[in-house]
mmCIF file of C-alpha atoms in Angstrom:
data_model
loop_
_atom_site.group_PDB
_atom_site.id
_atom_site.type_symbol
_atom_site.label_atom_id
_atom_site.label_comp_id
_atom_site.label_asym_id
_atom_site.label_seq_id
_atom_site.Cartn_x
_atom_site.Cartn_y
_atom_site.Cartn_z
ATOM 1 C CA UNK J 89 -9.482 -14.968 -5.305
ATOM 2 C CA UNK J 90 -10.645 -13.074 -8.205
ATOM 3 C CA UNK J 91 -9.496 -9.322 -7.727
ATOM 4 C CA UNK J 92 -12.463 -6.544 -6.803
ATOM 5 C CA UNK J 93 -12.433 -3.750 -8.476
ATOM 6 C CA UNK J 94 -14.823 -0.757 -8.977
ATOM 7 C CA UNK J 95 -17.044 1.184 -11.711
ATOM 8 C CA UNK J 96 -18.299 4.377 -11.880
ATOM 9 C CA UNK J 97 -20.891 5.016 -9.446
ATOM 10 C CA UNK J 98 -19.835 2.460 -6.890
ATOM 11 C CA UNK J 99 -20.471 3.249 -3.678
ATOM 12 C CA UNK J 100 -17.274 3.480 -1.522
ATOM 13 C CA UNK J 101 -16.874 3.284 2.215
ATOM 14 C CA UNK J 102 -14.423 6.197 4.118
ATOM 15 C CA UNK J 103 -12.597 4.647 7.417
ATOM 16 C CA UNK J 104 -10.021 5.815 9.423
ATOM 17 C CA UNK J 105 -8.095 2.711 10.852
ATOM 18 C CA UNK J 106 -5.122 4.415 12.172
ATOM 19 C CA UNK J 107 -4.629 8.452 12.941
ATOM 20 C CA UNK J 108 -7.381 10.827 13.350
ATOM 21 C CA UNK J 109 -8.017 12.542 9.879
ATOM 22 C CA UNK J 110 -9.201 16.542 9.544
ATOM 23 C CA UNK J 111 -12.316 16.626 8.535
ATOM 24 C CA UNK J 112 -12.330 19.327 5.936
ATOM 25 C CA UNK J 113 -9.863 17.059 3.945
ATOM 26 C CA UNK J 114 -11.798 14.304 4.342
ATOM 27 C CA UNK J 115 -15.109 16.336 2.722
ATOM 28 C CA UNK J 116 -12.472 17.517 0.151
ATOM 29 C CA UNK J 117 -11.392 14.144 -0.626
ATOM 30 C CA UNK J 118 -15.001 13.134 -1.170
ATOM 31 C CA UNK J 119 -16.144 15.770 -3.285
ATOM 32 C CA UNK J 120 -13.087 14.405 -5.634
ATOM 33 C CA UNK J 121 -14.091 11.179 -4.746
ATOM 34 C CA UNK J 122 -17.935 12.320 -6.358
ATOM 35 C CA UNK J 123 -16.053 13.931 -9.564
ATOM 36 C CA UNK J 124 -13.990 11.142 -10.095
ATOM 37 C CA UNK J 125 -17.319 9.240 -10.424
ATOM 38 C CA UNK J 126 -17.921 7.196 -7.118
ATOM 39 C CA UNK J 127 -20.300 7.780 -4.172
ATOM 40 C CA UNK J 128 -18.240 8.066 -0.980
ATOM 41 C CA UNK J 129 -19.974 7.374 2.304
ATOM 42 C CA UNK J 130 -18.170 8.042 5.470
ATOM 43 C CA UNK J 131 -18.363 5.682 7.948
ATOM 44 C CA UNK J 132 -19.847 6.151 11.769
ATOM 45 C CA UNK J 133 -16.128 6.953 13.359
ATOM 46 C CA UNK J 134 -13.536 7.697 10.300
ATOM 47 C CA UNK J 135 -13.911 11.340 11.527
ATOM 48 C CA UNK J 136 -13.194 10.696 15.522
ATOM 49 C CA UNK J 137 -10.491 12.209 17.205
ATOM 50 C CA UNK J 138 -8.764 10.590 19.913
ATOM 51 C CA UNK J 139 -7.805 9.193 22.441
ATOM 52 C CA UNK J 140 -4.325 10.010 22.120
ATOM 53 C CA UNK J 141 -3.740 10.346 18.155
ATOM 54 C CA UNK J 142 -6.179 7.233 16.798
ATOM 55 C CA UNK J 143 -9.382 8.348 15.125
ATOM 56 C CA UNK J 144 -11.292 6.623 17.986
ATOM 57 C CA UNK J 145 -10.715 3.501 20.160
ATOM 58 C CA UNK J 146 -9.719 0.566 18.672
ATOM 59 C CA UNK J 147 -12.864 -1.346 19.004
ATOM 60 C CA UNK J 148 -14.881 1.391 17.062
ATOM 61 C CA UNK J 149 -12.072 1.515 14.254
ATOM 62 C CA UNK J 150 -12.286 -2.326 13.459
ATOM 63 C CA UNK J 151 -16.062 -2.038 13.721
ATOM 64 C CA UNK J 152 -15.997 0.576 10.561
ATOM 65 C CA UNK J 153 -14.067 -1.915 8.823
ATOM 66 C CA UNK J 154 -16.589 -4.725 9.417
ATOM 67 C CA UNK J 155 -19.582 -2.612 8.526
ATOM 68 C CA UNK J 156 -18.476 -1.564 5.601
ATOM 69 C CA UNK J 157 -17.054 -4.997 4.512
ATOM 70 C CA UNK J 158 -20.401 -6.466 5.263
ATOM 71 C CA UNK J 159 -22.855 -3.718 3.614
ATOM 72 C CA UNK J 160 -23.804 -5.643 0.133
ATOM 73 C CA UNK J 161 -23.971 -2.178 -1.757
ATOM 74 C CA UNK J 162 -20.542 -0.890 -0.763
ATOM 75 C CA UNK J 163 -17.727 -2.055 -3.351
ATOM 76 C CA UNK J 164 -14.885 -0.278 -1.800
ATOM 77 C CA UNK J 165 -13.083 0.845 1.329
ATOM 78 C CA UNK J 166 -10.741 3.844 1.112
ATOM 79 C CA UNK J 167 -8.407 5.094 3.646
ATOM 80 C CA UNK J 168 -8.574 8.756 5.151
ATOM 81 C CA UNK J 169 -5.120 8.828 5.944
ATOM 82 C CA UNK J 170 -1.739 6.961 7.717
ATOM 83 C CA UNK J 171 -0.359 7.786 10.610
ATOM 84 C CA UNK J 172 -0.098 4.604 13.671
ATOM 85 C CA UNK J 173 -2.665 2.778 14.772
ATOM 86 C CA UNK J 174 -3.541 -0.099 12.024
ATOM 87 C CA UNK J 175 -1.748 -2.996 13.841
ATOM 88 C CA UNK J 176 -3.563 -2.236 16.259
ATOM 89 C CA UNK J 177 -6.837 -3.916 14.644
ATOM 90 C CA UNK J 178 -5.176 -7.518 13.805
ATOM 91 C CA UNK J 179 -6.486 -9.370 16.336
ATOM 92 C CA UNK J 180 -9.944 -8.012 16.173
ATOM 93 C CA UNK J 181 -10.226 -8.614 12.438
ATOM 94 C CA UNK J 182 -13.281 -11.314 11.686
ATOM 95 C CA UNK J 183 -11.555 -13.265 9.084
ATOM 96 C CA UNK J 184 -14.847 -14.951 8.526
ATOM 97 C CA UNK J 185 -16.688 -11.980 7.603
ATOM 98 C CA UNK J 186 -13.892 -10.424 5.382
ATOM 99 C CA UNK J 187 -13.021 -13.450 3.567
ATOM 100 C CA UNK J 188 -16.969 -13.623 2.576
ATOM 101 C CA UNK J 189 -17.037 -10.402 1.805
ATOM 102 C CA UNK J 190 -14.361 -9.537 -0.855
ATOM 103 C CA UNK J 191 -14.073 -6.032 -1.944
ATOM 104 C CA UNK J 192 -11.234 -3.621 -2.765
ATOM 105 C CA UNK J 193 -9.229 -1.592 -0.057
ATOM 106 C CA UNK J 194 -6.836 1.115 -0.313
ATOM 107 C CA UNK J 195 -4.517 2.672 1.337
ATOM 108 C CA UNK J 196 -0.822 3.267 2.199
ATOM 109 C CA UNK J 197 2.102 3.660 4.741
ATOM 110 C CA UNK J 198 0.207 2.380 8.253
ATOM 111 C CA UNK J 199 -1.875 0.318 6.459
ATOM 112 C CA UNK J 200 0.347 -2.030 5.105
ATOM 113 C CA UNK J 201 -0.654 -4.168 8.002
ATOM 114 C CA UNK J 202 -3.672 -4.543 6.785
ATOM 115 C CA UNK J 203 -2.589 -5.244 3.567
ATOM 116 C CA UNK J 204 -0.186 -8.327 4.576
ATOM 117 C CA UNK J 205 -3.125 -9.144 7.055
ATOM 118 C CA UNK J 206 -5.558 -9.367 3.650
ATOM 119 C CA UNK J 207 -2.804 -11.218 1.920
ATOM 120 C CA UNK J 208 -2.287 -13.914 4.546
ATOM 121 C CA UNK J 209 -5.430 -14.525 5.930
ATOM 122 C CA UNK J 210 -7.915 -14.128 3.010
ATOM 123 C CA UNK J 211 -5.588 -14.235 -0.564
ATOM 124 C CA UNK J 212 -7.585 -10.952 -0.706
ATOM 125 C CA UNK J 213 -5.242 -8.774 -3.714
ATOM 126 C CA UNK J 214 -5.957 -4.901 -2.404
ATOM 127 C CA UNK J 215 -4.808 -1.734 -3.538
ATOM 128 C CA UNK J 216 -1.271 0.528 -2.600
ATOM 129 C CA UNK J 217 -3.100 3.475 -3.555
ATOM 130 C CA UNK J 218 -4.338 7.526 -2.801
ATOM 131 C CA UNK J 219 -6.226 8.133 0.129
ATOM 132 C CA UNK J 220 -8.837 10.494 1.060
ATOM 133 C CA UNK J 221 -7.468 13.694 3.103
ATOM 134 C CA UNK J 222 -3.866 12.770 1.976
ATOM 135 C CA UNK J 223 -4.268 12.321 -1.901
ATOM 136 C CA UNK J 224 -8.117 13.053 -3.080
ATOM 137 C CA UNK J 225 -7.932 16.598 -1.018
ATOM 138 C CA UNK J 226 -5.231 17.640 -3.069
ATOM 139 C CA UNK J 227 -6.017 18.740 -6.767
ATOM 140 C CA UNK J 228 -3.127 16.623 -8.382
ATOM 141 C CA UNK J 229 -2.839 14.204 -5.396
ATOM 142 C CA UNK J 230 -3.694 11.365 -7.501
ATOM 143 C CA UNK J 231 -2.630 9.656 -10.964
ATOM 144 C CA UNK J 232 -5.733 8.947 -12.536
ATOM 145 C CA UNK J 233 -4.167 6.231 -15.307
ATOM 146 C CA UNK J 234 -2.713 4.044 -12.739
ATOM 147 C CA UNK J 235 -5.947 4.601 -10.937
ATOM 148 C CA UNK J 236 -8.235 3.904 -13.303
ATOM 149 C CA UNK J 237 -6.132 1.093 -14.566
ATOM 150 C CA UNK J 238 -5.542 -0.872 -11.381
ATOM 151 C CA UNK J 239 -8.847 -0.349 -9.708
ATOM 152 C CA UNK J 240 -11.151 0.193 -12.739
ATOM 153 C CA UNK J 241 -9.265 -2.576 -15.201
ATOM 154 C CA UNK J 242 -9.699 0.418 -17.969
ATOM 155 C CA UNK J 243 -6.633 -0.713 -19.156
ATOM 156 C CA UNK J 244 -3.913 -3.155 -18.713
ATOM 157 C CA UNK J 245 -1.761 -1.621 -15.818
ATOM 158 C CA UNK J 246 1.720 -0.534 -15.636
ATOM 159 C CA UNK J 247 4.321 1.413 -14.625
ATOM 160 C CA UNK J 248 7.886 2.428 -15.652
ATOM 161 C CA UNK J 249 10.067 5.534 -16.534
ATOM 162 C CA UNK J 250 7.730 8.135 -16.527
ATOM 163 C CA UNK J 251 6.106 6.585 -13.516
ATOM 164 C CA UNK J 252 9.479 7.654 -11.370
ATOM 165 C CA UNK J 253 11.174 4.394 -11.960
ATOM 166 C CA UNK J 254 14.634 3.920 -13.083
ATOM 167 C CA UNK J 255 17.437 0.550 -12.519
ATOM 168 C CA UNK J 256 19.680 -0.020 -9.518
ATOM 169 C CA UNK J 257 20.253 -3.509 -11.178
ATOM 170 C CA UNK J 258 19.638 -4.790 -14.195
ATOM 171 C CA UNK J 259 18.152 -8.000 -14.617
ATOM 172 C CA UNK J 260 14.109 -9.386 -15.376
ATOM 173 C CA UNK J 261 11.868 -11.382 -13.042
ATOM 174 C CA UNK J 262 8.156 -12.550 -12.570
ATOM 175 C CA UNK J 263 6.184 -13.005 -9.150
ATOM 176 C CA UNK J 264 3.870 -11.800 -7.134
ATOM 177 C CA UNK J 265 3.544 -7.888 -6.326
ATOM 178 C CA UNK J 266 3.841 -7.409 -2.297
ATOM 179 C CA UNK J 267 5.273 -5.204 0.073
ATOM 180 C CA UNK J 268 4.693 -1.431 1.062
ATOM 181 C CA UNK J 269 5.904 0.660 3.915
ATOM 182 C CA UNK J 270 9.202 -0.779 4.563
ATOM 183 C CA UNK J 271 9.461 0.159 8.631
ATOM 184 C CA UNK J 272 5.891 -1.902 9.063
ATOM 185 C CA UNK J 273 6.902 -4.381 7.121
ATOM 186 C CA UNK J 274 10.046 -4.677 9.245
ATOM 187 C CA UNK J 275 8.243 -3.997 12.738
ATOM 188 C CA UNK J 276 5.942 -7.276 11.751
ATOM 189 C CA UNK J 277 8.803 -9.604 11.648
ATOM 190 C CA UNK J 278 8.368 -11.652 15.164
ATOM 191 C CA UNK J 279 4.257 -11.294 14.811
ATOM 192 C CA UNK J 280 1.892 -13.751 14.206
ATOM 193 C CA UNK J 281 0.999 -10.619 11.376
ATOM 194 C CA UNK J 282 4.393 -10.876 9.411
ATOM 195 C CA UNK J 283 3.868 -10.433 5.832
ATOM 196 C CA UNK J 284 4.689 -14.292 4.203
ATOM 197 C CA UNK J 285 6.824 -14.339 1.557
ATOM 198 C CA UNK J 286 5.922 -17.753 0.006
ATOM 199 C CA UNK J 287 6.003 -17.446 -3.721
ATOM 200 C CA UNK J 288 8.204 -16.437 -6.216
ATOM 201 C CA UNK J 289 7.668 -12.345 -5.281
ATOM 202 C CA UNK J 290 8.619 -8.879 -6.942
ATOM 203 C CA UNK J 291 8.833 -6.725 -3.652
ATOM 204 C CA UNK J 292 7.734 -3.200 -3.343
ATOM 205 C CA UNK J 293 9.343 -0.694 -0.280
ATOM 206 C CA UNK J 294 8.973 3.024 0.390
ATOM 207 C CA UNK J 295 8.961 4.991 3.249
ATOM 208 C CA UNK J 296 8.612 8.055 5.481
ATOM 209 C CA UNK J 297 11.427 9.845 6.737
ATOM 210 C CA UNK J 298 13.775 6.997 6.653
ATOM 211 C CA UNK J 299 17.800 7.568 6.907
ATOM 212 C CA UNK J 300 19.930 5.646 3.936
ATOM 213 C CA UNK J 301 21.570 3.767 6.997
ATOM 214 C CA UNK J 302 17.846 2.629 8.317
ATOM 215 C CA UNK J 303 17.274 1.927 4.921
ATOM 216 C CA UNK J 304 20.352 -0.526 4.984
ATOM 217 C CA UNK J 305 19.521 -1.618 8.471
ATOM 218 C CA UNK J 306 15.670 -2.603 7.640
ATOM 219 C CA UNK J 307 17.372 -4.413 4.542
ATOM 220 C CA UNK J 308 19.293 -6.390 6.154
ATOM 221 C CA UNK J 309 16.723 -7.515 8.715
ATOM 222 C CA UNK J 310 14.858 -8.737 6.223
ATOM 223 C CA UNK J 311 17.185 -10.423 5.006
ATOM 224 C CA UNK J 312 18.378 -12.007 7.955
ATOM 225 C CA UNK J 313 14.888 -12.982 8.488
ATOM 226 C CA UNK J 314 14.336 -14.568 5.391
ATOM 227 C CA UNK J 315 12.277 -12.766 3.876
ATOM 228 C CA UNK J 316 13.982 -12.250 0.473
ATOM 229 C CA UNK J 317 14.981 -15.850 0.136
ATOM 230 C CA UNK J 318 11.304 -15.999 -2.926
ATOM 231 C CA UNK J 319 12.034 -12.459 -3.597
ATOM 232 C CA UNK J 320 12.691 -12.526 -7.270
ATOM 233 C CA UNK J 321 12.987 -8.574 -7.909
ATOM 234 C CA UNK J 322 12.529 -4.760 -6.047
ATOM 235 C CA UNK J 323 11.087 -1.812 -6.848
ATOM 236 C CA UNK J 324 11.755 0.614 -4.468
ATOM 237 C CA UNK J 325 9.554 4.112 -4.233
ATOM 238 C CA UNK J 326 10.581 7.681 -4.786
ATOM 239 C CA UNK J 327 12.741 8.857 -1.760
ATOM 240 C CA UNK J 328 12.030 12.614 -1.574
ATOM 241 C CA UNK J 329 9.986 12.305 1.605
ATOM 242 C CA UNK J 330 13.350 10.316 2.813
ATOM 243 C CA UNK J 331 16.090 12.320 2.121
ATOM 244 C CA UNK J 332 17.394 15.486 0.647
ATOM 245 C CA UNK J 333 18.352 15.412 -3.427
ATOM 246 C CA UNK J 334 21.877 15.244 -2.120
ATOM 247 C CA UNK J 335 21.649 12.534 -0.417
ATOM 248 C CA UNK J 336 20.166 10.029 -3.377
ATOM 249 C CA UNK J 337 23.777 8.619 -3.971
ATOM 250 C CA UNK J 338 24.329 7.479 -0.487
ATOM 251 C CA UNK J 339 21.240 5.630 -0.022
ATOM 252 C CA UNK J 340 21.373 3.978 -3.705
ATOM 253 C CA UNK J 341 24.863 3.099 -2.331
ATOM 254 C CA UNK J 342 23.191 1.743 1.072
ATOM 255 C CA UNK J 343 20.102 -0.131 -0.418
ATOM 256 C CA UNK J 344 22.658 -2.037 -2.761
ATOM 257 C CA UNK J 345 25.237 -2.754 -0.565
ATOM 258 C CA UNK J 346 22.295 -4.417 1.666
ATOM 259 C CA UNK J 347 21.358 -6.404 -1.256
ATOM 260 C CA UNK J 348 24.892 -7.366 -2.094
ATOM 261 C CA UNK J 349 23.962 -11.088 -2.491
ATOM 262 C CA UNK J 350 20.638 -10.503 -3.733
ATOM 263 C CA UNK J 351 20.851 -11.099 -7.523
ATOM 264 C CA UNK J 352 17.895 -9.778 -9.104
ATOM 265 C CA UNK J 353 16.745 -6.629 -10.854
ATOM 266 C CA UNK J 354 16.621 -3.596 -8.390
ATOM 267 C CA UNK J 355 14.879 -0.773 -9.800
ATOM 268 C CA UNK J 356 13.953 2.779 -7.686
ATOM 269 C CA UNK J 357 11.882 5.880 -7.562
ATOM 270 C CA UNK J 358 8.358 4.535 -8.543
ATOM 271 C CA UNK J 359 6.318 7.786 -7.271
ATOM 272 C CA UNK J 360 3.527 5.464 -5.026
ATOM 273 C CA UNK J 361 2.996 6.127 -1.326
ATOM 274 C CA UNK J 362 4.689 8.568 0.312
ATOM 275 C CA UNK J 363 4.932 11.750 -2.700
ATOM 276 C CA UNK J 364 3.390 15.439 -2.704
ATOM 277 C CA UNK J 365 1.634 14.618 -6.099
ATOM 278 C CA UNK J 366 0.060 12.460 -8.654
ATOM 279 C CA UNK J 367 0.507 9.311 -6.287
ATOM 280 C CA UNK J 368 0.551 6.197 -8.093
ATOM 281 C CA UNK J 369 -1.743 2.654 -7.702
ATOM 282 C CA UNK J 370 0.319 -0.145 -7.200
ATOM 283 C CA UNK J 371 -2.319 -3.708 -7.351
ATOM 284 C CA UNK J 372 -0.727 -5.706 -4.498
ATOM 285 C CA UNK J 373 -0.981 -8.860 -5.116
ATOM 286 C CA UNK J 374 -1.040 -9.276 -9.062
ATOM 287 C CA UNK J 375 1.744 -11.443 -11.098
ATOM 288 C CA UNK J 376 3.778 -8.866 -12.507
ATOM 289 C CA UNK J 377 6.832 -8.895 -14.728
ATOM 290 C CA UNK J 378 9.943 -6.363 -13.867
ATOM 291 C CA UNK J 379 11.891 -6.074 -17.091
ATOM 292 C CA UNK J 380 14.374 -2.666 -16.212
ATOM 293 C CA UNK J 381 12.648 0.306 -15.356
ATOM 294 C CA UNK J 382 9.420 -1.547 -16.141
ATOM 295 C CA UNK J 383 6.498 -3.211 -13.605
ATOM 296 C CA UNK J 384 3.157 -4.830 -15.630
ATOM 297 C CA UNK J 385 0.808 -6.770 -14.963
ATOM 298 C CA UNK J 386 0.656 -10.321 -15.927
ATOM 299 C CA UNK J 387 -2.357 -12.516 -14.287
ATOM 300 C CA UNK J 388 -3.915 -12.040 -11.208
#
């Protein structure tokens, strides 16, 4: 499937598919969303609250998805925020409807699901990318060259040194660019939702709060599982909303002792997902080419 992408002046829809979002971030997000060049529209429920934590029932979440998948004019669905409640939506999804319906999505952390669920169900390539109250209500939430880059096609995308990233392992690889948040990644395994792994694959993890022996654990579950048996490379994000500085050399030690018999490059500290600032796009599902401290883009 050719990869969506926007222009200035597209119209873009705001959902809330997990946690209940504040709604002054949300209008900050989309005033940055309207200086940026786009024309945000916020959908029917992306600014409920409840029940419990979820920014409405489940029912009205998945039905802001399909709206705004189906309205002709709308060339983009953005994320408010993260939080739990995107798994949730799987078996509701219309795969009918979204496969007809290509356009880009974006978002992070929770989401992932819904980025593996794209991936496996509709080849659909979608976005690891800034969201509306967490990244566009901030004034240097997001990196507009890896923005413009992977969603616009401005330029020819990449990242590498300055982008955070720097080697675990040495080595070079091609495949395709998957992965996200590494606990709902994990927490798939066992679901008829598990992200497949079925091409040669450069895999990307980060996380929230997440231990250097969790870190090791989840690794090793997916390895056990088999889920690194096409992965031909890692790029692993920035840890700071992980650990504390003084704790870097402990889960570098972790992450590689996990991957003792995994022998491609390992590289770490891409600044995409989980970071206070200038958040990086990552285009999930693109052939890429690790080389280092280096991701690009290949081919779609």
């Amino acid at each position: 499937m050719t990869r969506p992408g926007l222009r200035q002046d597209s119209r873009v829809a705001v959902v809330s598919p997990a946690s209940a979002a504040k709604a002054e971030l949300v209008e900050l997000g989309c005033e940055r969303l309207r200086a940026f060049g786009y024309e945000p529209v916020v959908m029917p429920h992306a600014l409920d609250r409840g029940p419990l934590y979820y920014a409405g029932t489940a029912k009205d979440r998945v039905a802001d998805l399909h709206a705004a998948f189906a309205d002709e004019s709308i060339e983009g669905v953005i994320c408010t925020r993260g939080g739990w409640g995107s798994a949730e939506l799987l078996p509701l999804l219309d795969r009918e409807l979204l496969r007809a319906n290509p356009k880009v999505f974006v978002g992070y952390s929770d989401h992932t699901s819904l980025h593996a669920w794209f991936w496996n169900e509709c080849e659909l390539p979608t976005f690891y990318a800034p969201m509306v109250a967490a990244d566009w209500a901030k004034d240097d939430g997001v990196d507009a060259r890896t923005w413009r880059a992977a969603l616009e096609g401005v330029d020819a995308w990449s990242v590498g040194a300055g982008d955070g990233m720097r080697v675990l392992r040495e080595g070079k690889a091609e495949g395709r660019l998957l992965g996200g948040c590494l606990s709902i990644v994990v927490e798939a395994l066992g679901t008829p939702w598990a992200l497949r792994i079925d091409e040669p694959t450069v895999l990307f993890l980060e996380d929230i709060g997440t231990k250097p022996y969790k870190w090791d654990r989840f690794l090793q579950h997916l390895k056990f599982a088999g889920m690194l048996k096409n992965v031909r490379g890692i790029v692993f994000g920035d840890m700071s909303a992980n650990i504390e500085p003084n704790e870097m050399e402990l889960l570098e030690a972790a992450c590689l002792h996990a991957l003792g018999d995994f022998d491609g490059p390992v590289a770490i500290g891409l600044k995409c997902g989980h970071v206070d600032a200038e958040n990086r796009s990552l285009p999930l599902g693109a052939w890429v080419k690790i080389d280092a401290s280096e991701l690009i883009t290949l081919r779609e």
